Amino acid sequence: MCGRFVLFGNDDDMQDLFELDQLLGLTVPSYNIAPTQPIRVIMEHYADRLVRVMTDATWGLVPSWAKPGFRPMINARAETVTEKPSFRGPVRHHRCLVPANGYYEWQGKQPWFLSADEGDPLMAFAGICDSWTCAILTRSAPDALGTIHDRTPLIVPKELWGAWLDPHLDRPDEVRSLIGAVPEPHLLPRRVGREVGSVKNNDPSLISPLERA
């Protein structure tokens, strides 16, 4: 599961890294992004040509056909995303990338911050959108992370960003093959303070590692 994450990269860095044609979102970078808040998403669509855009969507997918009172879904399991009624349309036609510097996970009452361990400050979660709402795909966590939580976001490597965003890639078997091509993440986990448990707290100290006793 992914229920909180972090994005503090500046717009110029993200525009260069993700090769954006347009940047429309107004979301302020945050050290404690929570469900129902606006998040940055990257999508491709056709105008006169294929355009890659970063804009905002509400975190918590609500299908366009949902009735009032439908509970937003913040995550979608990668293993079944092409089958579930709420997800199979968006994963074929409205895939997105969700830029992040890392995410939080809880082991009991102890929060951990997990980020890339190879010096790259930004990663891209696989996401799906419907009517400007979004869910983040998750997968089984590798053994190194499984002691913290049994699920982790599906993190798309740079070499697959184009394929993930490609609006032509829309057959269920193609989508399943693409998901299967995403390698296991290599993440650096570190214990952080419990202050992250309150969405009212939002500053760089939240990702500072705790000193070991």
mmCIF file of C-alpha atoms in Angstrom:
data_model
loop_
_atom_site.group_PDB
_atom_site.id
_atom_site.type_symbol
_atom_site.label_atom_id
_atom_site.label_comp_id
_atom_site.label_asym_id
_atom_site.label_seq_id
_atom_site.Cartn_x
_atom_site.Cartn_y
_atom_site.Cartn_z
ATOM 1 C CA MET A 1 0.000 0.000 0.000
ATOM 2 C CA CYS A 2 1.047 3.572 -0.569
ATOM 3 C CA GLY A 3 -0.861 6.036 1.600
ATOM 4 C CA ARG A 4 1.548 8.974 1.950
ATOM 5 C CA PHE A 5 4.345 10.225 -0.255
ATOM 6 C CA VAL A 6 6.712 13.126 -0.826
ATOM 7 C CA LEU A 7 7.393 15.458 -3.746
ATOM 8 C CA PHE A 8 9.752 18.384 -3.331
ATOM 9 C CA GLY A 9 11.422 18.521 -6.747
ATOM 10 C CA ASN A 10 11.171 21.910 -8.432
ATOM 11 C CA ASP A 11 9.286 22.469 -11.668
ATOM 12 C CA ASP A 12 12.381 23.121 -13.794
ATOM 13 C CA ASP A 13 13.993 19.851 -12.738
ATOM 14 C CA MET A 14 10.811 17.901 -13.420
ATOM 15 C CA GLN A 15 10.275 19.581 -16.775
ATOM 16 C CA ASP A 16 13.774 18.562 -17.876
ATOM 17 C CA LEU A 17 13.725 15.055 -16.419
ATOM 18 C CA PHE A 18 10.303 14.088 -17.748
ATOM 19 C CA GLU A 19 10.701 16.035 -21.032
ATOM 20 C CA LEU A 20 7.439 17.894 -20.509
ATOM 21 C CA ASP A 21 5.783 19.973 -23.214
ATOM 22 C CA GLN A 22 3.416 21.681 -20.774
ATOM 23 C CA LEU A 23 3.293 22.177 -17.022
ATOM 24 C CA LEU A 24 -0.198 23.132 -15.896
ATOM 25 C CA GLY A 25 -0.457 22.100 -12.256
ATOM 26 C CA LEU A 26 -0.336 24.518 -9.361
ATOM 27 C CA THR A 27 0.274 22.000 -6.571
ATOM 28 C CA VAL A 28 2.832 23.138 -4.020
ATOM 29 C CA PRO A 29 5.526 20.488 -3.358
ATOM 30 C CA SER A 30 4.810 18.612 -0.136
ATOM 31 C CA TYR A 31 6.593 16.402 2.392
ATOM 32 C CA ASN A 32 3.340 14.764 3.487
ATOM 33 C CA ILE A 33 0.989 14.141 0.550
ATOM 34 C CA ALA A 34 -2.161 12.327 1.663
ATOM 35 C CA PRO A 35 -5.248 10.849 -0.036
ATOM 36 C CA THR A 36 -7.879 13.308 -1.348
ATOM 37 C CA GLN A 37 -5.189 15.963 -1.898
ATOM 38 C CA PRO A 38 -4.196 17.168 -5.386
ATOM 39 C CA ILE A 39 -1.107 15.421 -6.748
ATOM 40 C CA ARG A 40 1.089 15.960 -9.792
ATOM 41 C CA VAL A 41 0.427 13.575 -12.694
ATOM 42 C CA ILE A 42 2.122 13.270 -16.086
ATOM 43 C CA MET A 43 0.065 12.207 -19.111
ATOM 44 C CA GLU A 44 0.326 12.161 -22.891
ATOM 45 C CA HIS A 45 -2.440 13.139 -25.292
ATOM 46 C CA TYR A 46 -2.833 14.199 -28.894
ATOM 47 C CA ALA A 47 -3.320 17.790 -29.976
ATOM 48 C CA ASP A 48 -1.724 18.417 -33.374
ATOM 49 C CA ARG A 49 0.966 16.066 -32.094
ATOM 50 C CA LEU A 50 1.664 13.928 -29.060
ATOM 51 C CA VAL A 51 1.986 16.229 -26.042
ATOM 52 C CA ARG A 52 3.356 15.316 -22.607
ATOM 53 C CA VAL A 53 1.747 17.348 -19.837
ATOM 54 C CA MET A 54 2.123 17.568 -16.077
ATOM 55 C CA THR A 55 -1.015 18.710 -14.288
ATOM 56 C CA ASP A 56 -2.987 17.984 -11.116
ATOM 57 C CA ALA A 57 -5.437 15.241 -10.196
ATOM 58 C CA THR A 58 -7.124 14.343 -6.925
ATOM 59 C CA TRP A 59 -5.521 11.348 -5.225
ATOM 60 C CA GLY A 60 -8.284 8.770 -4.922
ATOM 61 C CA LEU A 61 -9.785 7.382 -8.128
ATOM 62 C CA VAL A 62 -13.529 7.691 -8.614
ATOM 63 C CA PRO A 63 -14.788 6.106 -11.870
ATOM 64 C CA SER A 64 -16.784 8.383 -14.133
ATOM 65 C CA TRP A 65 -19.757 6.014 -13.793
ATOM 66 C CA ALA A 66 -19.671 5.895 -9.980
ATOM 67 C CA LYS A 67 -22.744 6.817 -7.980
ATOM 68 C CA PRO A 68 -22.674 9.450 -5.207
ATOM 69 C CA GLY A 69 -20.980 8.141 -2.082
ATOM 70 C CA PHE A 70 -18.441 6.003 -3.959
ATOM 71 C CA ARG A 71 -15.310 5.666 -1.828
ATOM 72 C CA PRO A 72 -12.207 6.942 -3.663
ATOM 73 C CA MET A 73 -9.526 4.302 -4.275
ATOM 74 C CA ILE A 74 -5.963 5.459 -3.698
ATOM 75 C CA ASN A 75 -4.247 2.240 -4.845
ATOM 76 C CA ALA A 76 -4.787 -0.410 -7.517
ATOM 77 C CA ARG A 77 -3.125 -3.825 -7.432
ATOM 78 C CA ALA A 78 -0.930 -4.254 -10.514
ATOM 79 C CA GLU A 79 -1.716 -7.975 -10.627
ATOM 80 C CA THR A 80 -5.452 -7.413 -11.226
ATOM 81 C CA VAL A 81 -5.683 -3.860 -12.580
ATOM 82 C CA THR A 82 -6.647 -5.011 -16.093
ATOM 83 C CA GLU A 83 -9.562 -7.038 -14.685
ATOM 84 C CA LYS A 84 -11.276 -4.880 -12.056
ATOM 85 C CA PRO A 85 -14.229 -2.858 -13.420
ATOM 86 C CA SER A 86 -13.054 0.370 -11.772
ATOM 87 C CA PHE A 87 -9.541 0.106 -13.202
ATOM 88 C CA ARG A 88 -9.565 -1.783 -16.506
ATOM 89 C CA GLY A 89 -10.679 1.234 -18.554
ATOM 90 C CA PRO A 90 -8.266 3.745 -17.004
ATOM 91 C CA VAL A 91 -5.273 1.373 -17.200
ATOM 92 C CA ARG A 92 -5.882 0.932 -20.918
ATOM 93 C CA HIS A 93 -6.663 4.512 -21.846
ATOM 94 C CA HIS A 94 -5.609 6.891 -19.057
ATOM 95 C CA ARG A 95 -2.267 5.820 -17.621
ATOM 96 C CA CYS A 96 -0.102 8.423 -15.942
ATOM 97 C CA LEU A 97 3.131 8.819 -14.021
ATOM 98 C CA VAL A 98 3.127 10.235 -10.499
ATOM 99 C CA PRO A 99 6.466 11.934 -9.709
ATOM 100 C CA ALA A 100 7.747 11.421 -6.172
ATOM 101 C CA ASN A 101 10.898 11.709 -4.113
ATOM 102 C CA GLY A 102 9.815 8.820 -1.900
ATOM 103 C CA TYR A 103 6.957 7.462 0.161
ATOM 104 C CA TYR A 104 6.097 6.544 3.731
ATOM 105 C CA GLU A 105 5.122 3.149 5.049
ATOM 106 C CA TRP A 106 4.289 2.013 8.562
ATOM 107 C CA GLN A 107 5.652 -1.020 10.377
ATOM 108 C CA GLY A 108 3.247 -1.145 13.280
ATOM 109 C CA LYS A 109 3.423 2.363 14.728
ATOM 110 C CA GLN A 110 6.870 3.073 13.289
ATOM 111 C CA PRO A 111 6.908 5.099 10.038
ATOM 112 C CA TRP A 112 9.612 4.563 7.432
ATOM 113 C CA PHE A 113 10.597 6.767 4.511
ATOM 114 C CA LEU A 114 11.596 4.892 1.370
ATOM 115 C CA SER A 115 13.466 6.573 -1.468
ATOM 116 C CA ALA A 116 15.710 5.680 -4.386
ATOM 117 C CA ASP A 117 19.097 4.335 -3.321
ATOM 118 C CA GLU A 118 21.034 5.205 -6.479
ATOM 119 C CA GLY A 119 21.388 8.961 -6.126
ATOM 120 C CA ASP A 120 18.362 9.814 -8.300
ATOM 121 C CA PRO A 121 16.120 12.048 -6.184
ATOM 122 C CA LEU A 122 13.008 11.560 -8.334
ATOM 123 C CA MET A 123 11.053 8.430 -9.184
ATOM 124 C CA ALA A 124 7.820 7.831 -11.072
ATOM 125 C CA PHE A 125 4.945 5.760 -9.693
ATOM 126 C CA ALA A 126 2.640 4.068 -12.183
ATOM 127 C CA GLY A 127 -0.770 5.700 -11.977
ATOM 128 C CA ILE A 128 -4.176 5.608 -13.637
ATOM 129 C CA CYS A 129 -6.648 8.467 -13.986
ATOM 130 C CA ASP A 130 -10.378 8.870 -14.459
ATOM 131 C CA SER A 131 -12.160 12.239 -14.489
ATOM 132 C CA TRP A 132 -9.165 13.984 -12.911
ATOM 133 C CA THR A 133 -8.910 11.505 -10.068
ATOM 134 C CA CYS A 134 -5.981 9.139 -9.701
ATOM 135 C CA ALA A 135 -4.870 5.835 -8.154
ATOM 136 C CA ILE A 136 -1.297 4.587 -7.714
ATOM 137 C CA LEU A 137 -0.513 1.012 -8.749
ATOM 138 C CA THR A 138 1.091 -1.296 -6.188
ATOM 139 C CA ARG A 139 2.908 -4.622 -6.387
ATOM 140 C CA SER A 140 4.238 -7.236 -3.985
ATOM 141 C CA ALA A 141 7.210 -5.856 -2.085
ATOM 142 C CA PRO A 142 10.595 -7.539 -2.610
ATOM 143 C CA ASP A 143 12.040 -9.462 0.321
ATOM 144 C CA ALA A 144 14.232 -6.536 1.364
ATOM 145 C CA LEU A 145 11.133 -4.382 1.938
ATOM 146 C CA GLY A 146 8.625 -7.055 2.883
ATOM 147 C CA THR A 147 9.381 -6.780 6.577
ATOM 148 C CA ILE A 148 8.092 -3.183 6.479
ATOM 149 C CA HIS A 149 5.014 -3.801 4.306
ATOM 150 C CA ASP A 150 3.982 -6.488 1.832
ATOM 151 C CA ARG A 151 3.098 -3.953 -0.905
ATOM 152 C CA THR A 152 5.091 -1.218 -2.620
ATOM 153 C CA PRO A 153 4.265 1.272 -5.393
ATOM 154 C CA LEU A 154 4.903 0.119 -8.958
ATOM 155 C CA ILE A 155 7.881 2.320 -9.814
ATOM 156 C CA VAL A 156 8.367 2.754 -13.556
ATOM 157 C CA PRO A 157 12.017 3.070 -14.663
ATOM 158 C CA LYS A 158 12.929 5.894 -17.018
ATOM 159 C CA GLU A 159 13.364 3.571 -19.988
ATOM 160 C CA LEU A 160 9.677 2.563 -19.730
ATOM 161 C CA TRP A 161 8.145 6.005 -19.174
ATOM 162 C CA GLY A 162 7.350 6.439 -22.858
ATOM 163 C CA ALA A 163 5.667 3.042 -23.121
ATOM 164 C CA TRP A 164 3.644 3.581 -19.943
ATOM 165 C CA LEU A 165 2.315 6.904 -21.236
ATOM 166 C CA ASP A 166 1.816 5.740 -24.845
ATOM 167 C CA PRO A 167 -1.910 6.147 -25.678
ATOM 168 C CA HIS A 168 -1.552 3.609 -28.511
ATOM 169 C CA LEU A 169 -0.635 0.843 -26.071
ATOM 170 C CA ASP A 170 -4.136 -0.107 -24.997
ATOM 171 C CA ARG A 171 -4.698 -3.847 -25.360
ATOM 172 C CA PRO A 172 -5.019 -5.685 -22.022
ATOM 173 C CA ASP A 173 -2.286 -8.171 -22.968
ATOM 174 C CA GLU A 174 0.049 -5.298 -23.880
ATOM 175 C CA VAL A 175 -0.637 -3.579 -20.574
ATOM 176 C CA ARG A 176 -0.009 -6.795 -18.627
ATOM 177 C CA SER A 177 3.274 -7.329 -20.488
ATOM 178 C CA LEU A 178 4.326 -3.767 -19.725
ATOM 179 C CA ILE A 179 3.549 -4.184 -16.032
ATOM 180 C CA GLY A 180 5.500 -7.445 -16.036
ATOM 181 C CA ALA A 181 8.517 -5.663 -17.529
ATOM 182 C CA VAL A 182 8.812 -3.269 -14.579
ATOM 183 C CA PRO A 183 11.734 -4.453 -12.409
ATOM 184 C CA GLU A 184 11.664 -4.749 -8.635
ATOM 185 C CA PRO A 185 12.489 -1.447 -6.950
ATOM 186 C CA HIS A 186 15.774 -0.841 -5.155
ATOM 187 C CA LEU A 187 14.860 1.492 -2.328
ATOM 188 C CA LEU A 188 16.583 2.879 0.733
ATOM 189 C CA PRO A 189 14.374 2.587 3.846
ATOM 190 C CA ARG A 190 15.012 4.741 6.886
ATOM 191 C CA ARG A 191 13.095 5.182 10.114
ATOM 192 C CA VAL A 192 11.541 8.602 10.591
ATOM 193 C CA GLY A 193 9.585 10.349 13.320
ATOM 194 C CA ARG A 194 5.919 9.775 14.045
ATOM 195 C CA GLU A 195 5.095 13.395 13.252
ATOM 196 C CA VAL A 196 4.362 12.299 9.677
ATOM 197 C CA GLY A 197 1.230 10.603 10.991
ATOM 198 C CA SER A 198 -0.527 13.990 11.102
ATOM 199 C CA VAL A 199 -1.225 15.628 7.738
ATOM 200 C CA LYS A 200 -0.913 18.978 9.512
ATOM 201 C CA ASN A 201 2.846 18.419 9.665
ATOM 202 C CA ASN A 202 4.607 19.236 6.405
ATOM 203 C CA ASP A 203 8.272 20.200 6.348
ATOM 204 C CA PRO A 204 11.665 18.666 5.427
ATOM 205 C CA SER A 205 12.247 17.352 8.952
ATOM 206 C CA LEU A 206 9.673 14.604 8.292
ATOM 207 C CA ILE A 207 12.126 12.687 6.077
ATOM 208 C CA SER A 208 15.114 13.093 8.409
ATOM 209 C CA PRO A 209 16.265 9.651 9.619
ATOM 210 C CA LEU A 210 16.023 8.877 13.312
ATOM 211 C CA GLU A 211 19.274 8.249 15.103
ATOM 212 C CA ARG A 212 19.572 4.680 16.277
ATOM 213 C CA ALA A 213 19.483 4.218 20.024
#
